[in-house]
Short mmCIF file of C-alpha atoms (C1' of nucleotides) in Angstrom, two decimals:
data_model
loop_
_atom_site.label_atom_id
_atom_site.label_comp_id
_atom_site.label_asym_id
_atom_site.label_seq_id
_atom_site.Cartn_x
_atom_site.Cartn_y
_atom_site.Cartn_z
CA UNK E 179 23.54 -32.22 -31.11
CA UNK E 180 27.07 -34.11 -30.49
CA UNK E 181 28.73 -32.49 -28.19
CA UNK E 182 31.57 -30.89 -30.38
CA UNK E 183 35.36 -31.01 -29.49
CA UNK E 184 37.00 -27.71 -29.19
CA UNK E 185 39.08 -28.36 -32.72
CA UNK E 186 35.21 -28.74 -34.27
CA UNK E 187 33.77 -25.44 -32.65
CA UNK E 188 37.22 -23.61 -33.67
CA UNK E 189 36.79 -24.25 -37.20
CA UNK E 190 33.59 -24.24 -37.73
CA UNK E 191 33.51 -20.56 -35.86
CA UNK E 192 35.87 -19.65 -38.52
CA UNK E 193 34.23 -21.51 -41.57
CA UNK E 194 31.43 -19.42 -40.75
CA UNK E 195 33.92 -16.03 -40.56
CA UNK E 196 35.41 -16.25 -43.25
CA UNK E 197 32.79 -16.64 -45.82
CA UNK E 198 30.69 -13.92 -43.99
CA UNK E 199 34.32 -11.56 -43.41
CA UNK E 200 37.18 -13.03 -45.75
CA UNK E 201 40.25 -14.14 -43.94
CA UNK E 202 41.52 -11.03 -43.09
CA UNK E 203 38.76 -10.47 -41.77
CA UNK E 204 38.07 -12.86 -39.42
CA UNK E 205 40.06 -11.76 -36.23
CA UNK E 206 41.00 -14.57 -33.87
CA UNK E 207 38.89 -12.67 -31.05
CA UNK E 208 36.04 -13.26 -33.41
CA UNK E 209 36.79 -16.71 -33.38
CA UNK E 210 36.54 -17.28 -29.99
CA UNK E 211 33.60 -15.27 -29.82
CA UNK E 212 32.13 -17.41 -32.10
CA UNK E 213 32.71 -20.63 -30.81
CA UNK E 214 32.33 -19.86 -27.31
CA UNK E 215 35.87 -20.59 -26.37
CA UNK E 216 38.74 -18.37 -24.98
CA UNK E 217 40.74 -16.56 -27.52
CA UNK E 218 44.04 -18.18 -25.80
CA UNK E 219 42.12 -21.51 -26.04
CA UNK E 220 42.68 -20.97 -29.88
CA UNK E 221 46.33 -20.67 -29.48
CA UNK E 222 46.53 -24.00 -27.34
CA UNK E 223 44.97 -26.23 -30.59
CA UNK E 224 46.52 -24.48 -33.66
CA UNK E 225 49.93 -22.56 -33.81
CA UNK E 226 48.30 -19.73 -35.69
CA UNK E 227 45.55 -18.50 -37.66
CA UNK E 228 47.11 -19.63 -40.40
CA UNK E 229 47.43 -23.09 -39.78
CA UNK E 230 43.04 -23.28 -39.26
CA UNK E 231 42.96 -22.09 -42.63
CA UNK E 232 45.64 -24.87 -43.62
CA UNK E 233 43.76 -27.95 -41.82
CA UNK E 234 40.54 -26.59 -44.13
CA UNK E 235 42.43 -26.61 -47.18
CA UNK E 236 43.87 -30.10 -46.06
CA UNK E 237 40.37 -31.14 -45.99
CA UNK E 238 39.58 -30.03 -49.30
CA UNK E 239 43.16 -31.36 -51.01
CA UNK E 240 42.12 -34.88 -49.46
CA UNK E 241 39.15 -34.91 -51.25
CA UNK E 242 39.82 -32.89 -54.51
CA UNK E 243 41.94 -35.50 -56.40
CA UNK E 244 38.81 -38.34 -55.60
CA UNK E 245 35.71 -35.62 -57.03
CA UNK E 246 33.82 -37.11 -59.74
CA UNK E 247 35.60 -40.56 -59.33
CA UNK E 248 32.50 -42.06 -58.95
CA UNK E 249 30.44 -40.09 -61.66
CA UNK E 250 28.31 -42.73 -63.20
CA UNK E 251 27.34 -42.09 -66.77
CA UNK E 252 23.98 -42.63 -68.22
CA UNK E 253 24.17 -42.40 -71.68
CA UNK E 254 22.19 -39.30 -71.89
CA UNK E 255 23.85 -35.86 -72.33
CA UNK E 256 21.28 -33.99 -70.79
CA UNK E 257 20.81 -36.15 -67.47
CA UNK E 258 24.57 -36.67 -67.21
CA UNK E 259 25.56 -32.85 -67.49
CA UNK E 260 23.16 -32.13 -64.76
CA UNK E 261 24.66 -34.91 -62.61
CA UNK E 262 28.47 -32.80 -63.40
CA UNK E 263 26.68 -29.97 -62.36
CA UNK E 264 25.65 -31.10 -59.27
CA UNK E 265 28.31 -32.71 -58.19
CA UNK E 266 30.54 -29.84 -59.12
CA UNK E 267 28.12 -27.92 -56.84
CA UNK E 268 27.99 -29.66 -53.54
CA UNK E 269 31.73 -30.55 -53.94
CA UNK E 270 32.04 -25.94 -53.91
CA UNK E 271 29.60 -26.48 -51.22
CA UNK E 272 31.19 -28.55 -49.02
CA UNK E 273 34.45 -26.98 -49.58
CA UNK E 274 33.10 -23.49 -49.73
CA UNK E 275 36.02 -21.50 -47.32
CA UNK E 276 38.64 -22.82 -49.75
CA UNK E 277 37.01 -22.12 -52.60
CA UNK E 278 35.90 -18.24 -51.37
CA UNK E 279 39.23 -17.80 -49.86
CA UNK E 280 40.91 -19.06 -52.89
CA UNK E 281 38.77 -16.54 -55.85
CA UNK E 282 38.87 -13.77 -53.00
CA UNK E 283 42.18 -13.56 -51.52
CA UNK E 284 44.74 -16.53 -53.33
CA UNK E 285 46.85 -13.24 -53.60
CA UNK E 286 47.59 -14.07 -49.60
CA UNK E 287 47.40 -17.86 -50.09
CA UNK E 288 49.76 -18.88 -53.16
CA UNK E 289 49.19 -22.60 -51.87
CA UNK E 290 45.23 -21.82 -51.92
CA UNK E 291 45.07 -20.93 -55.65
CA UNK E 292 47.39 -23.45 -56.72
CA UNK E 293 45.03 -25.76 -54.91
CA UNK E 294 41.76 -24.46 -56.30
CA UNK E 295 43.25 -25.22 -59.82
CA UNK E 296 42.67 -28.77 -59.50
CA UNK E 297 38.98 -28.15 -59.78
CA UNK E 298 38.59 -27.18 -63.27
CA UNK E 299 41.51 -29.11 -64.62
CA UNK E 300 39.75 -32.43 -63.10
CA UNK E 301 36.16 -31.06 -63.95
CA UNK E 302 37.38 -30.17 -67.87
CA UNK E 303 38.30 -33.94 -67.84
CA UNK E 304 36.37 -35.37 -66.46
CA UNK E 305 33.30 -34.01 -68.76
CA UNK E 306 35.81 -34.15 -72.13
CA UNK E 307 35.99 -37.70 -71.24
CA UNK E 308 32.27 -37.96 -71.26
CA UNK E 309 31.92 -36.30 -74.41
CA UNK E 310 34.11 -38.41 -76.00
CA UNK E 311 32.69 -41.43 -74.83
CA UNK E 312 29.48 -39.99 -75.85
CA UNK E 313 30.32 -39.07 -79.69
CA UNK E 314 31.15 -42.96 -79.90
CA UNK E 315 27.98 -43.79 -78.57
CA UNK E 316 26.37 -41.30 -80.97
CA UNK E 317 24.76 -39.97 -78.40
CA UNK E 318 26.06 -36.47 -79.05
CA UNK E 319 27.18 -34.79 -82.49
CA UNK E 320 30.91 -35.42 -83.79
CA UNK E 321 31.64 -32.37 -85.13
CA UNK E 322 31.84 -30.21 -81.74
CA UNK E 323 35.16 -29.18 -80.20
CA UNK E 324 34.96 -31.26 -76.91
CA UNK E 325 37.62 -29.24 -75.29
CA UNK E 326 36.38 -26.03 -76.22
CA UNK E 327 32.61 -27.09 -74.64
CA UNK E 328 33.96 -29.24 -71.79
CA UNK E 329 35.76 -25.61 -70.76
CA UNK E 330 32.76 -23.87 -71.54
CA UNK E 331 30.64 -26.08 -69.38
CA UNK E 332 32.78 -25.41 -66.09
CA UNK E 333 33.26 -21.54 -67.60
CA UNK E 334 29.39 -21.76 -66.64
CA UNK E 335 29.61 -23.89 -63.46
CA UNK E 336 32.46 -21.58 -61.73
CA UNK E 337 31.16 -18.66 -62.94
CA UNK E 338 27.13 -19.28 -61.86
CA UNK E 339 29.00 -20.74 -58.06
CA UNK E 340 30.93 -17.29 -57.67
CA UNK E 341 28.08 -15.58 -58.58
CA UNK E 342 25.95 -17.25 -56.02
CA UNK E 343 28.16 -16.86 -53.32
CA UNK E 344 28.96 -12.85 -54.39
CA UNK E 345 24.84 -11.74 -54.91
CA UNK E 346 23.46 -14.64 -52.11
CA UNK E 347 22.02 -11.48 -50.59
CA UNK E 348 20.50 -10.06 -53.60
CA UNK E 349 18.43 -12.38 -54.64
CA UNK E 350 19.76 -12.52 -58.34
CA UNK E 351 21.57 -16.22 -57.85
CA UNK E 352 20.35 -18.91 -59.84
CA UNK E 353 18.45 -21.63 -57.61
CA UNK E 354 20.14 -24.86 -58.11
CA UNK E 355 17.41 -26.61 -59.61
CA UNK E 356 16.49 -24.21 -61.85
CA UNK E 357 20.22 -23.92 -63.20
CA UNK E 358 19.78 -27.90 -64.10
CA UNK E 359 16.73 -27.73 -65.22
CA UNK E 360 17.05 -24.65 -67.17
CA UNK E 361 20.74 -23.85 -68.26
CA UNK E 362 22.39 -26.73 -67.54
CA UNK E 363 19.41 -28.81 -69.81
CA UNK E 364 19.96 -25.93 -72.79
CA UNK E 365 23.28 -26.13 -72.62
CA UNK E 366 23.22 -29.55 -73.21
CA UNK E 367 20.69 -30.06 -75.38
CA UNK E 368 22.74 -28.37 -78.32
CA UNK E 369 24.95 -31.55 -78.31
CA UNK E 370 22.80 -34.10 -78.86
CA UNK E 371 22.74 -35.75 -81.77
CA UNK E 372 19.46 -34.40 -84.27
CA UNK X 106 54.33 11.05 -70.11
CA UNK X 107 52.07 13.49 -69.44
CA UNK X 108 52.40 15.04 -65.45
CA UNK X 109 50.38 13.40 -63.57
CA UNK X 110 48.06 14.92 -61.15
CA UNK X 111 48.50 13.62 -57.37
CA UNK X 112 44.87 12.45 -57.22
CA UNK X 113 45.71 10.76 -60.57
CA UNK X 114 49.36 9.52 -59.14
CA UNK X 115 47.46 8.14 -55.98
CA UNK X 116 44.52 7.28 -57.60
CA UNK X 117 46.88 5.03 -59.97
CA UNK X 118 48.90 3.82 -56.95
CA UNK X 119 45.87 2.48 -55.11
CA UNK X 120 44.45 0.79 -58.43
CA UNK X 121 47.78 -1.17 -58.58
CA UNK X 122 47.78 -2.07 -55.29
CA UNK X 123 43.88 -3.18 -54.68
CA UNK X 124 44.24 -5.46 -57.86
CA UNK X 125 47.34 -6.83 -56.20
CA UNK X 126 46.38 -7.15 -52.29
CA UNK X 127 42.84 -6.13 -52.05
CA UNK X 128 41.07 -3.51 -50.61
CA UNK X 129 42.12 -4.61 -47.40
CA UNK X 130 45.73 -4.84 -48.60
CA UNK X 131 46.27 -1.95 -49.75
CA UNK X 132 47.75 0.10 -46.85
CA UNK X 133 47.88 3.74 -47.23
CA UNK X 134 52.05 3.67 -46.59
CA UNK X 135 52.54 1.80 -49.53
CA UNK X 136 49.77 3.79 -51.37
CA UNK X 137 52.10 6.94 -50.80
CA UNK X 138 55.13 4.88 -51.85
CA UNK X 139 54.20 3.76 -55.45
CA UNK X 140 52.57 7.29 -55.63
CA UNK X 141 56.04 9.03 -54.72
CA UNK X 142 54.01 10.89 -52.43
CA UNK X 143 53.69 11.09 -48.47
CA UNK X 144 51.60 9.61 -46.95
CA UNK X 145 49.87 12.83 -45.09
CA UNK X 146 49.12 14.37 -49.05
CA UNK X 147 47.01 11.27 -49.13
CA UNK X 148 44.60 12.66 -46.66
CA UNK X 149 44.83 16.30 -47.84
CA UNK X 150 43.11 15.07 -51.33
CA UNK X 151 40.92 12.29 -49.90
CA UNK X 152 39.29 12.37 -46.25
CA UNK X 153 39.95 8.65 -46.12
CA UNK X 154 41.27 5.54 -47.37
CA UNK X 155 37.33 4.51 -48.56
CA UNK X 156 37.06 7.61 -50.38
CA UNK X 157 39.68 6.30 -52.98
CA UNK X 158 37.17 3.54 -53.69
CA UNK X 159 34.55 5.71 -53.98
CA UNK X 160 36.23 7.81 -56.45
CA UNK X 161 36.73 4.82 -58.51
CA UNK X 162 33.77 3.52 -58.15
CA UNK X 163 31.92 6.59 -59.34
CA UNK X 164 33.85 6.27 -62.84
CA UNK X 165 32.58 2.94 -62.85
CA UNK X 166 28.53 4.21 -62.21
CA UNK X 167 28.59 6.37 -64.57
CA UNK X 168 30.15 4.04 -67.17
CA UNK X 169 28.14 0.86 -66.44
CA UNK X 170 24.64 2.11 -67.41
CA UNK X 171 26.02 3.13 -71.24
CA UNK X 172 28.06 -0.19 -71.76
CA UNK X 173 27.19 -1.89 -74.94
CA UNK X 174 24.47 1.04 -75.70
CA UNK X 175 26.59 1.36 -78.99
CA UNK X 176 26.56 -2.00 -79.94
CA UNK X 177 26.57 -2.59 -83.51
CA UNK X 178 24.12 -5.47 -84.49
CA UNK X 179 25.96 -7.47 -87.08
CA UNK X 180 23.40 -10.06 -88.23
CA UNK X 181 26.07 -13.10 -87.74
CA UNK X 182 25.06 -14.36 -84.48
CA UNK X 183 28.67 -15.97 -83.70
CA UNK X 184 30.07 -12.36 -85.08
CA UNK X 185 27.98 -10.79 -82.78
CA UNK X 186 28.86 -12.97 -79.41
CA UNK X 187 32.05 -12.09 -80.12
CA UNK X 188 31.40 -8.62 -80.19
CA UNK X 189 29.48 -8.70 -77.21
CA UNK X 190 32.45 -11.11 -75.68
CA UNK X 191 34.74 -8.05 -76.32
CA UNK X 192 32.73 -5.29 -74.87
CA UNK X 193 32.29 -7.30 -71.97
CA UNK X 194 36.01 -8.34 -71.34
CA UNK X 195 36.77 -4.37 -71.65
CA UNK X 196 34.29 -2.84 -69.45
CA UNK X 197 35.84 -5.35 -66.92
CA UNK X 198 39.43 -4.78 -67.77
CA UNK X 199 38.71 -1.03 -67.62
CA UNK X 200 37.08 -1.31 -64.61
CA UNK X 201 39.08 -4.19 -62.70
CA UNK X 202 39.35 -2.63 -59.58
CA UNK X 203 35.49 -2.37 -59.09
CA UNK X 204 35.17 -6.20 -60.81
CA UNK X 205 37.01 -7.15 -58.45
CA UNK X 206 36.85 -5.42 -54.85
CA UNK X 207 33.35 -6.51 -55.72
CA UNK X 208 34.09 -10.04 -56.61
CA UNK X 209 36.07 -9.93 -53.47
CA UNK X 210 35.60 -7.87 -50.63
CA UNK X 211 31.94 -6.89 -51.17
CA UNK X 212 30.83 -8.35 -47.71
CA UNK X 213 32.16 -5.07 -47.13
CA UNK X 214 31.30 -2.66 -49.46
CA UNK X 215 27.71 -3.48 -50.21
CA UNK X 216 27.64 -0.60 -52.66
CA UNK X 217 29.90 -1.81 -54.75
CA UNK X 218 28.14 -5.45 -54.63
CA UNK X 219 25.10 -3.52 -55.24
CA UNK X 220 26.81 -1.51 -58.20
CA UNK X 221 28.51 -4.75 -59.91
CA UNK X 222 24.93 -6.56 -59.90
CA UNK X 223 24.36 -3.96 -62.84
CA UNK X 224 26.94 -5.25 -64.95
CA UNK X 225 25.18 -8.90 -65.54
CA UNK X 226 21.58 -7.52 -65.69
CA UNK X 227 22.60 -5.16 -68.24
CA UNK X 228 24.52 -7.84 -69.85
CA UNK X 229 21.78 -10.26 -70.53
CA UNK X 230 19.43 -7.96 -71.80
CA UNK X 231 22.02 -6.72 -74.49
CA UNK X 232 22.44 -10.62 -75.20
CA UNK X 233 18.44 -11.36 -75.12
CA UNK X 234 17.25 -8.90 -77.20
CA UNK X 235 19.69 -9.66 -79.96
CA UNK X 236 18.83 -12.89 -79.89
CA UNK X 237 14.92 -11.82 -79.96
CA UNK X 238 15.69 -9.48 -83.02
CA UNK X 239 17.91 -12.58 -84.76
CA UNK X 240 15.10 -15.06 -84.48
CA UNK X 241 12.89 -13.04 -86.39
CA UNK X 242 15.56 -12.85 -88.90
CA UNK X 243 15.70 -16.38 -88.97
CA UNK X 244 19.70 -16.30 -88.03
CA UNK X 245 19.40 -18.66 -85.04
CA UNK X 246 16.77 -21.33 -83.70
CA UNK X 247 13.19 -20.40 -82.49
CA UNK X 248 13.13 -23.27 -80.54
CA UNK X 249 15.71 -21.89 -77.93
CA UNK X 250 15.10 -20.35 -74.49
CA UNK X 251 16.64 -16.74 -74.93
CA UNK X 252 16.60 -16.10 -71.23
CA UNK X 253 18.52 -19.52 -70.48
CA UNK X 254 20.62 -19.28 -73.23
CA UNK X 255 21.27 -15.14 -72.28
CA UNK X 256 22.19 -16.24 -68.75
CA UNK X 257 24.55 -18.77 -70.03
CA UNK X 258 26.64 -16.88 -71.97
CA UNK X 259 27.01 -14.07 -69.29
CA UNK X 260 28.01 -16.37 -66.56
CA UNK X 261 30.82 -17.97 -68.96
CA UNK X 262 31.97 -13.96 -69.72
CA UNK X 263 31.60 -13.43 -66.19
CA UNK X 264 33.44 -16.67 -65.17
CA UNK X 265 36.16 -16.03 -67.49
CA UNK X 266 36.63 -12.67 -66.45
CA UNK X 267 37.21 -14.29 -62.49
CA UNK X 268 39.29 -17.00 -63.81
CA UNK X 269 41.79 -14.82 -65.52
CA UNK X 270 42.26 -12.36 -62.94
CA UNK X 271 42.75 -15.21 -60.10
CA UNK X 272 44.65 -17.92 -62.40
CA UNK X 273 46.72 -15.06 -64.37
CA UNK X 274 49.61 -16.21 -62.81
CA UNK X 275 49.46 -19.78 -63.30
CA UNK X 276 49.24 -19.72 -67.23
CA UNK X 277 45.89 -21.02 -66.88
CA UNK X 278 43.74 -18.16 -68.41
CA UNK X 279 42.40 -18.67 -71.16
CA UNK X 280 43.63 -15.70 -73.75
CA UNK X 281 40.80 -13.80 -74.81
CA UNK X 282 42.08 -14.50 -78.28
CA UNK X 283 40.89 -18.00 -78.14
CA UNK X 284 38.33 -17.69 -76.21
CA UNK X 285 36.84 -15.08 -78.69
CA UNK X 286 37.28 -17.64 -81.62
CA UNK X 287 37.11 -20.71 -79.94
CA UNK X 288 34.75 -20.55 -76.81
CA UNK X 289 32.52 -18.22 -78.03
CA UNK X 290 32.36 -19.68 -81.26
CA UNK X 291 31.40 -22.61 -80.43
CA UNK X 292 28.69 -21.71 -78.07
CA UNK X 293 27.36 -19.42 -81.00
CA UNK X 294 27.00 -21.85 -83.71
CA UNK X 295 24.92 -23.82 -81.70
CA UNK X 296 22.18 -21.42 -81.95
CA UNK X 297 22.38 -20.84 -85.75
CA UNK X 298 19.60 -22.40 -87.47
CA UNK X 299 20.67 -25.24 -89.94
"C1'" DT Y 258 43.16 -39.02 -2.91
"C1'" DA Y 259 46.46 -37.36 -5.91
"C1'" DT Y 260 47.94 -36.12 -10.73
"C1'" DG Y 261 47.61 -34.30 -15.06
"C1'" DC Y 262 45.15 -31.95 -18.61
"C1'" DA Y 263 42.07 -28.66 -20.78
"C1'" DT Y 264 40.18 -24.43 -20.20
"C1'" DG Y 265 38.96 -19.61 -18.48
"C1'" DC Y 266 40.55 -15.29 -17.28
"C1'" DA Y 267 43.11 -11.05 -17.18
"C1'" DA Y 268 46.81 -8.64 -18.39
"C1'" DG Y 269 49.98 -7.46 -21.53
"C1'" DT Y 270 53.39 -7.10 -25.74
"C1'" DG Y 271 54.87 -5.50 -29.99
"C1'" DC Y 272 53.36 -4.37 -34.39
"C1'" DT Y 273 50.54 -2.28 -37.96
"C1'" DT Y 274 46.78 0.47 -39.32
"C1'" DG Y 275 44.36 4.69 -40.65
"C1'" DC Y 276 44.68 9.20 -39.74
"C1'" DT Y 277 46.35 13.87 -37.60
"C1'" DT Y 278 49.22 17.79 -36.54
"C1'" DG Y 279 52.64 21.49 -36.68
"C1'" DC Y 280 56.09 23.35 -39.09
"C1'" DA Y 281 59.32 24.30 -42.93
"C1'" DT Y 282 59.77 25.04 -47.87
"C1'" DA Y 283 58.98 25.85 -52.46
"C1'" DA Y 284 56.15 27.03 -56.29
"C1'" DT Y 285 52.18 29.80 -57.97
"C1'" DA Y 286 49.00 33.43 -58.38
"C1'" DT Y 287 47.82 38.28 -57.48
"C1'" DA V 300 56.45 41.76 -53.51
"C1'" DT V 301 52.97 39.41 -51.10
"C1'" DA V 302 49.75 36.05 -50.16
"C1'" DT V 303 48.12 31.55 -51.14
"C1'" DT V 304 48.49 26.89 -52.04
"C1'" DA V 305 50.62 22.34 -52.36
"C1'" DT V 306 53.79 19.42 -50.52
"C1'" DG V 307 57.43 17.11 -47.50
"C1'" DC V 308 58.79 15.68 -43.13
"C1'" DA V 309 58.73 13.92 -38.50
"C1'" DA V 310 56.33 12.80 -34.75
"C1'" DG V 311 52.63 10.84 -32.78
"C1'" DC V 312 47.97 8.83 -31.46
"C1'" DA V 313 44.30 5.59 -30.61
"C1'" DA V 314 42.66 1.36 -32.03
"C1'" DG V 315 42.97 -3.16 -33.52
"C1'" DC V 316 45.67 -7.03 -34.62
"C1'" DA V 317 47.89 -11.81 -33.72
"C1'" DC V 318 49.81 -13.91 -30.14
"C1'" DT V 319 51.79 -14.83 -25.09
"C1'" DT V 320 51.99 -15.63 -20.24
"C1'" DG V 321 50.89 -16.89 -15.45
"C1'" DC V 322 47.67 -18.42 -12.56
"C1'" DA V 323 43.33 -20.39 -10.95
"C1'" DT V 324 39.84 -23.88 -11.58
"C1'" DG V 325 37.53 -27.87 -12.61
"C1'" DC V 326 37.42 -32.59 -14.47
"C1'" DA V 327 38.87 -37.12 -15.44
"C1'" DT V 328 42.00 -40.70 -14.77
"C1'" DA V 329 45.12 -43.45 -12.10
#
DNA sequence: TATGCATGCAAGTGCTTGCTTGCATAATAT
DNA sequence: ATATTATGCAAGCAAGCACTTGCATGCATA
């Protein structure tokens, strides 16, 4: 294991907080705690709490504007809705605290939800684009509403990731692959051209 | 307007609040304020803050296990969604503060995580068995996997529902006017055989 | 060897939080 | 008329919070 620099350890002790905790709860002593550091030692990298949460969402505003850039299309609806799907997912993933902190406390965080709602504009989109591009090819049918099933399509994506993160305990989240290879495949099998 | 009683006034008060700021949010000083009341009469009608919740939450329990128990079968299947799209949207709406403390804070309320994981369950069985009963009326597709198709609809309710109440602000909530006749609608007549 | 830097440590500060208490007052029920 | 109940009010308490400060220590660099 690289030996991490105190920044690292301070962020990732409160990556880990705040999707077990919620900002609020995640109390610097915590932090420290966490990341085996000195609570002042905290103070000495970032001028407040606050400002960890704002390099995180820096993080995730780098990236947002680029997900999906490189989505390569395959021509079939069923393949490339499951490739949406998963890159919607490990983007949420990767980006997790924003995303959690943003659906659970953007009340707090004005600047968190207004960042969080580049996600489904660029997701509805990106897949509308794809349909589109797909009703020329023929490849799907020409008489569906592509806005009204691109939004459905990341309706189902952001709704299935919140659920995951709220039940994770339970049990009752979808497993990844079987949302592909399941709902993501029915959902996009209606399309196709018959 | 009727007199309110002062568990109703603070019972109201809190509801504001929690949908506002959160559970955590929602101090009991400004609970007494948007009551009108002090804050000590608080504590004289509930031992503690959590109580509130639990209060609330208990209108919720005994609510969740009847929802939809009335629901009229139509024989349309996209008549039907929508129905079912309705119920669904004012369950939550009528119980918001559960929807969402759960959606939110449930890390530390694991009974109302525990409670809200009814809500979906029952959800999907209402949706699968009317989907059973309509393929044996020949109204939509045999060829379709209820149980996919039943989970897909609930998460885009459920994601919907999470959307609006985080996005409300931003204009980017979908009404539930066009979402009844547009979203559900079109995920509808994809299951109607042709 | 000397200098600067990052950290630990311990103490503390001011604020907010949930919650309590004792007493005065007014309305309500008997 | 008397007793009971509901409330307001003011003060306060213990705990937890984010954040600060001063000093000691070790480590790397010059």
């Amino acid at each position: 294991m690289a030996a991490q620099s105190t920044d690292a350890k301070i962020i990732a002790a409160f990556s880990d907080l705040a999707l077990k905790y919620g900002y609020q709860g995640t109390t610097t002593k915590k932090i420290a705690e966490t990341a085996g550091v000195n609570e002042s030692t905290i103070f000495r990298h970032f001028k407040d709490k606050r400002t960890i949460l704002e390099r995180i969402i820096n993080d995730y505003l780098d990236d947002v504007d680029q997900v999906g850039q490189n989505f390569q299309h395959s021509g079939d609806i069923v393949t490339d809705l499951q490739r949406v799907a998963d890159i919607y997912n490990e983007f949420v993933q990767h980006h997790k605290v924003v995303f959690l902190v943003g659906v659970r406390e953007s009340y707090q965080f004005p600047e968190v939800g207004k960042a969080l709602q580049k996600l489904p504009v660029r997701f509805v989109s990106l897949v509308k684009n794809n349909f589109t591009k797909m009703q020329a090819e023929g490849e799907i049918r020409a008489d569906i509403d592509t806005d009204s099933e691109a939004a459905n399509f990341v309706l189902m994506n952001f709704g299935n990731a919140v659920f995951t993160f709220s039940y994770q305990t339970a049990k009752m989240a979808i497993p990844m692959t079987s949302f592909k290879s399941e709902n993501v495949q029915a959902f996009a099998a209606h399309l196709k051209t018959h």
